[in-house]
């Protein structure tokens, strides 16, 4: 049995904490809000994000970061991407050195420095810090309910990857290990942008043909962008790339897809739709980072460009579609 701190009591953090506790680990779930932590403990469930899913024995909830980090073997970050660096600095105040086992299940970029999240850790704790990234085609609600799930634990340090695979491996939850940490992070972040695009397409009633085209061309864009980090093509064709892309683009449990659907159907602004959803829409933040990096490196990412214009309220959903369809004809290999 390992003692693990799960930092972040949103839907995804809570689901992972619940699964780890069911798997027999000693788990402390940290919520940044004392009120939220008290509500979860009192109701024995995260009513706000995972209503009806009871907490298993062995799962403790706290708003004290110091208490959460006491005598832990592993620390798992599951906070929003724009809070990642801030929470990491707070963790460093309580831990002089990185924990024996460190991982991130956050999907996104650090917006201020336009960094992948493992780069944030390296910058704070040193380039030799060992950590893993957990990602794949996963919805929090299904994980919390124990439905079959497969994901990857990626780290250039084989021991890190294996530790997290071992603690999560239980019943219907299967974890594959690999070493391409950057490729896994890019897949987990970029797919949210494409989910917004497919949500808009379906919200406008453009049909299954259009959705399939967006997913396949979105895959091309993802691989083109991932090449900036020397990501392995096999990674992008696996669970953390294609698997997560297909899931997020085709199922309404995806809040990024729902964001696109609502944007197309409601006539509301991106900010208004975000408020209606009431949870973090990571694709809204990721697209701004990708846009900046694409301009810096001269990358042609047309679907991303239209999502960026939508999110920043420069165009309407119908105009975004017209922009994509009016592009000049090209060979599929070069488009």
Coordinates of C-alpha atoms in Angstrom, one line a residue:
X1 CA 0.0 0.0 0.0
X2 CA 1.3 3.4 -1.0
X3 CA 0.5 6.8 0.6
X4 CA -0.5 9.2 -2.1
X5 CA -1.6 12.8 -2.2
X6 CA -4.0 13.7 -5.0
X7 CA -3.9 17.5 -5.5
X8 CA -7.1 18.8 -7.0
X9 CA -10.7 17.9 -6.0
X10 CA -12.4 18.6 -9.3
X11 CA -14.1 15.8 -11.2
X12 CA -10.9 14.2 -12.5
X13 CA -8.9 14.5 -9.4
X14 CA -11.7 13.1 -7.3
X15 CA -12.3 10.2 -9.7
X16 CA -8.6 9.2 -9.6
X17 CA -8.5 9.5 -5.8
X18 CA -11.6 7.3 -5.6
X19 CA -10.0 4.7 -7.8
X20 CA -6.7 4.7 -6.0
X21 CA -8.5 4.2 -2.6
X22 CA -10.5 1.3 -4.1
X23 CA -7.2 -0.2 -5.3
X24 CA -6.1 -0.3 -1.7
X25 CA -3.8 2.8 -1.6
X26 CA -3.9 5.3 1.3
X27 CA -5.1 8.5 -0.4
X28 CA -5.5 12.1 0.7
X29 CA -7.4 14.3 -1.6
X30 CA -6.5 18.0 -1.4
X31 CA -9.1 20.7 -2.3
X32 CA -7.9 24.3 -2.5
X33 CA -11.2 25.4 -0.9
X34 CA -11.9 24.6 2.8
X35 CA -15.6 24.9 2.2
X36 CA -15.4 22.4 -0.7
X37 CA -13.3 20.0 1.4
X38 CA -15.8 20.1 4.2
X39 CA -18.7 19.5 1.9
X40 CA -17.1 16.5 0.4
X41 CA -16.2 15.0 3.8
X42 CA -19.7 15.8 5.3
X43 CA -21.6 14.3 2.3
X44 CA -19.1 11.5 1.7
X45 CA -19.2 12.4 -2.0
X46 CA -18.1 15.2 -4.3
X47 CA -21.6 16.4 -4.9
X48 CA -20.5 19.3 -7.1
X49 CA -18.6 17.2 -9.7
X50 CA -19.4 13.5 -9.1
X51 CA -22.9 13.4 -7.5
X52 CA -23.9 10.0 -6.3
X53 CA -20.4 8.5 -6.2
X54 CA -19.6 7.7 -2.6
X55 CA -16.1 7.9 -1.3
X56 CA -14.5 4.6 -0.5
X57 CA -12.8 3.8 2.9
X58 CA -9.2 5.0 3.0
X59 CA -9.9 8.2 1.2
X60 CA -9.3 11.4 3.3
X61 CA -10.2 14.9 2.2
X62 CA -8.4 18.0 3.4
X63 CA -7.8 21.6 2.4
X64 CA -4.5 21.7 4.2
X65 CA -1.7 21.2 1.8
X66 CA 0.7 20.5 4.6
X67 CA -1.4 17.7 5.9
X68 CA -1.9 16.2 2.5
X69 CA 1.8 16.0 1.9
X70 CA 2.9 14.4 5.2
X71 CA 4.9 11.2 4.7
X72 CA 3.7 10.7 1.2
X73 CA 5.4 8.4 -1.3
X74 CA 3.6 9.8 -4.3
X75 CA 2.1 13.2 -5.3
X76 CA -0.3 13.4 -8.2
X77 CA -1.2 16.8 -9.6
X78 CA -4.7 17.1 -11.0
X79 CA -5.3 20.9 -10.8
X80 CA -6.3 23.1 -13.7
X81 CA -3.3 23.9 -16.0
X82 CA -3.3 27.6 -15.2
X83 CA -3.0 26.8 -11.5
X84 CA -0.3 24.1 -11.9
X85 CA 2.7 26.3 -11.4
X86 CA 1.2 28.1 -8.4
X87 CA 0.3 24.9 -6.7
X88 CA 3.8 23.5 -7.5
X89 CA 5.4 26.4 -5.7
X90 CA 3.2 25.8 -2.7
X91 CA 4.2 22.2 -2.6
X92 CA 7.8 23.2 -2.7
X93 CA 7.3 25.2 0.4
X94 CA 6.4 22.0 2.3
X95 CA 8.8 19.6 0.5
X96 CA 12.4 20.6 0.1
X97 CA 12.9 17.9 -2.5
X98 CA 10.6 16.3 -5.0
X99 CA 8.7 13.3 -3.7
X100 CA 9.9 9.8 -4.5
X101 CA 7.1 9.5 -7.0
X102 CA 5.6 12.5 -8.8
X103 CA 3.0 12.6 -11.6
X104 CA 0.6 14.9 -13.4
X105 CA -2.8 14.0 -14.7
X106 CA -3.5 17.6 -15.8
X107 CA -4.2 18.0 -19.5
X108 CA -3.0 21.4 -20.8
X109 CA -0.2 23.9 -21.0
X110 CA 1.2 26.3 -18.4
X111 CA -0.1 29.5 -20.1
X112 CA 2.3 32.2 -18.8
X113 CA 5.5 30.5 -20.0
X114 CA 3.8 28.4 -22.7
X115 CA 5.4 25.3 -21.3
X116 CA 4.4 21.7 -21.1
X117 CA 3.7 20.8 -17.5
X118 CA 6.7 18.5 -17.0
X119 CA 8.8 21.5 -18.1
X120 CA 7.3 23.5 -15.3
X121 CA 8.4 20.8 -12.8
X122 CA 11.9 20.7 -14.3
X123 CA 12.2 24.5 -14.1
X124 CA 11.2 24.4 -10.4
X125 CA 12.9 21.3 -9.1
X126 CA 15.7 20.8 -11.6
X127 CA 16.2 19.1 -14.9
X128 CA 17.0 15.8 -13.3
X129 CA 13.6 15.6 -11.5
X130 CA 11.9 12.2 -12.1
X131 CA 8.2 12.3 -12.8
X132 CA 5.5 10.7 -14.9
X133 CA 2.4 12.0 -16.9
X134 CA -0.8 10.0 -16.8
X135 CA -3.2 10.4 -19.7
X136 CA -5.5 8.6 -22.1
X137 CA -9.2 8.4 -23.2
X138 CA -10.8 8.8 -19.9
X139 CA -14.0 10.5 -18.4
X140 CA -14.0 11.1 -14.7
X141 CA -17.6 9.9 -14.2
X142 CA -16.8 6.5 -15.8
X143 CA -13.5 6.1 -13.8
X144 CA -15.3 6.9 -10.6
X145 CA -18.0 4.3 -11.3
X146 CA -15.4 1.6 -12.1
X147 CA -16.1 1.2 -15.8
X148 CA -13.4 -0.2 -18.0
X149 CA -10.6 2.3 -18.6
X150 CA -7.1 2.2 -20.2
X151 CA -4.5 5.0 -20.0
X152 CA -0.7 5.5 -20.1
X153 CA 1.9 6.3 -17.5
X154 CA 4.7 8.1 -19.4
X155 CA 8.2 8.9 -18.1
X156 CA 11.7 8.6 -19.3
X157 CA 12.4 7.1 -15.8
X158 CA 11.0 3.6 -16.0
X159 CA 10.6 3.3 -12.3
X160 CA 8.4 6.3 -12.2
X161 CA 6.2 5.0 -15.0
X162 CA 5.9 1.6 -13.4
X163 CA 5.1 2.9 -9.9
X164 CA 2.0 4.8 -11.2
X165 CA 1.0 1.9 -13.4
X166 CA 1.1 -0.4 -10.4
X167 CA -0.8 1.7 -8.0
X168 CA -3.6 2.3 -10.5
X169 CA -3.8 -1.2 -11.8
X170 CA -7.0 -2.6 -10.3
X171 CA -10.0 -4.5 -11.7
X172 CA -11.2 -2.7 -14.9
X173 CA -8.4 -0.1 -14.9
X174 CA -5.4 -0.9 -17.1
X175 CA -2.3 1.3 -17.4
X176 CA 0.4 1.0 -20.1
X177 CA 3.9 2.4 -19.6
X178 CA 6.0 4.3 -22.0
X179 CA 8.7 6.9 -22.1
X180 CA 7.5 9.7 -24.4
X181 CA 6.4 12.2 -21.8
X182 CA 6.1 15.2 -24.1
X183 CA 4.1 13.3 -26.7
X184 CA 1.6 12.2 -24.1
X185 CA 1.3 15.8 -22.8
X186 CA 0.7 17.2 -26.2
X187 CA -1.9 14.6 -27.0
X188 CA -3.8 15.4 -23.8
X189 CA -3.8 19.1 -24.4
X190 CA -4.3 19.4 -28.2
X191 CA -7.3 17.0 -28.3
X192 CA -9.4 19.6 -26.3
X193 CA -9.0 22.1 -29.1
X194 CA -10.3 19.6 -31.6
X195 CA -13.2 18.7 -29.3
X196 CA -14.3 22.3 -29.5
X197 CA -14.1 22.2 -33.3
X198 CA -16.2 19.0 -33.6
X199 CA -18.7 20.3 -31.0
X200 CA -19.2 23.4 -33.2
X201 CA -19.6 21.2 -36.3
X202 CA -22.2 19.0 -34.7
X203 CA -23.9 22.0 -33.1
X204 CA -24.4 23.5 -36.6
X205 CA -25.7 20.1 -37.8
X206 CA -23.0 19.5 -40.4
X207 CA -23.2 15.7 -40.0
X208 CA -21.0 12.7 -39.4
X209 CA -18.9 13.3 -42.6
X210 CA -17.7 16.7 -41.3
X211 CA -17.0 15.3 -37.8
X212 CA -14.8 12.5 -39.2
X213 CA -13.0 15.0 -41.4
X214 CA -12.3 17.2 -38.5
X215 CA -11.0 14.4 -36.3
X216 CA -8.7 13.0 -39.0
X217 CA -7.4 16.5 -40.0
X218 CA -7.1 17.3 -36.3
X219 CA -4.9 14.3 -35.9
X220 CA -2.6 15.7 -38.6
X221 CA -2.4 19.0 -36.8
X222 CA -1.7 17.4 -33.5
X223 CA 1.2 15.4 -34.9
X224 CA 2.5 18.5 -36.7
X225 CA 2.5 20.4 -33.5
X226 CA 3.9 17.5 -31.4
X227 CA 7.0 17.4 -33.7
X228 CA 8.1 20.6 -32.0
X229 CA 8.9 18.4 -29.0
X230 CA 10.3 15.4 -30.9
X231 CA 7.3 13.4 -29.9
X232 CA 7.1 9.9 -31.3
X233 CA 4.4 9.3 -33.9
X234 CA 3.5 6.0 -32.2
X235 CA 2.5 8.0 -29.1
X236 CA 0.1 10.2 -31.0
X237 CA -1.4 7.1 -32.6
X238 CA -2.0 5.5 -29.2
X239 CA -4.2 6.0 -26.1
X240 CA -2.9 9.5 -25.2
X241 CA -3.3 10.8 -28.8
X242 CA -5.8 9.2 -31.1
X243 CA -7.7 7.4 -28.3
X244 CA -8.2 10.6 -26.3
X245 CA -8.9 12.6 -29.5
X246 CA -11.7 10.3 -30.6
X247 CA -13.3 10.0 -27.2
X248 CA -13.3 13.8 -26.5
X249 CA -14.6 14.7 -30.0
X250 CA -17.5 12.2 -30.1
X251 CA -19.0 12.0 -26.6
X252 CA -21.0 14.7 -24.8
X253 CA -19.4 13.9 -21.5
X254 CA -16.6 16.0 -22.8
X255 CA -17.0 19.6 -21.6
X256 CA -14.8 20.8 -24.5
X257 CA -17.2 19.2 -27.0
X258 CA -20.2 20.6 -25.0
X259 CA -18.6 24.0 -25.1
X260 CA -18.4 23.8 -28.9
X261 CA -22.0 22.5 -29.2
X262 CA -23.3 25.3 -27.0
X263 CA -21.3 27.9 -28.8
X264 CA -22.8 26.9 -32.1
X265 CA -26.4 26.6 -30.9
X266 CA -26.8 29.3 -28.3
X267 CA -25.5 32.4 -29.9
X268 CA -23.7 33.2 -26.7
X269 CA -20.1 34.4 -26.4
X270 CA -17.3 32.0 -25.4
X271 CA -17.2 33.5 -21.9
X272 CA -20.9 33.1 -21.4
X273 CA -20.8 29.5 -22.5
X274 CA -17.9 28.8 -20.2
X275 CA -19.9 30.2 -17.3
X276 CA -22.9 28.1 -18.2
X277 CA -20.8 24.9 -18.2
X278 CA -19.5 25.8 -14.8
X279 CA -16.2 23.9 -15.0
X280 CA -12.8 24.5 -16.6
X281 CA -12.8 24.2 -20.4
X282 CA -9.1 23.5 -21.0
X283 CA -9.4 23.9 -24.7
X284 CA -10.1 27.6 -24.3
X285 CA -6.7 28.0 -22.6
X286 CA -4.7 25.5 -24.7
X287 CA -5.7 27.1 -28.0
X288 CA -4.1 30.4 -27.0
X289 CA -0.8 28.7 -26.1
X290 CA -0.8 26.7 -29.3
X291 CA -1.6 29.8 -31.4
X292 CA 1.4 31.6 -29.9
X293 CA 3.8 28.7 -30.5
X294 CA 2.5 28.1 -34.0
X295 CA 3.2 31.7 -34.9
X296 CA 6.6 31.5 -33.4
X297 CA 7.6 28.3 -35.3
X298 CA 5.6 29.0 -38.5
X299 CA 3.2 26.0 -38.2
X300 CA 0.1 25.8 -40.4
X301 CA -2.7 24.6 -38.1
X302 CA -5.9 25.7 -39.8
X303 CA -8.5 24.1 -37.5
X304 CA -6.7 25.5 -34.4
X305 CA -6.7 28.9 -36.0
X306 CA -10.5 28.9 -36.4
X307 CA -11.0 27.6 -32.8
X308 CA -8.7 30.4 -31.6
X309 CA -10.7 33.0 -33.6
X310 CA -13.9 31.6 -32.1
X311 CA -12.7 31.6 -28.5
X312 CA -11.4 35.1 -28.8
X313 CA -14.7 36.2 -30.3
X314 CA -13.3 37.3 -33.7
X315 CA -15.7 35.2 -35.8
X316 CA -19.0 33.3 -35.5
X317 CA -19.2 29.5 -35.8
X318 CA -20.6 29.7 -39.3
X319 CA -17.8 32.0 -40.4
X320 CA -15.3 29.5 -38.9
X321 CA -16.7 26.7 -41.1
X322 CA -16.7 29.0 -44.2
X323 CA -13.0 29.9 -43.6
X324 CA -12.0 26.2 -43.4
X325 CA -14.0 25.2 -46.5
X326 CA -12.7 28.1 -48.6
X327 CA -9.0 27.1 -48.1
X328 CA -7.2 26.4 -51.4
X329 CA -7.0 22.8 -52.5
X330 CA -3.8 20.8 -51.6
X331 CA -2.4 17.3 -51.6
X332 CA -3.4 15.5 -48.4
X333 CA 0.2 14.9 -47.6
X334 CA 1.0 18.6 -47.6
X335 CA -2.3 20.1 -46.3

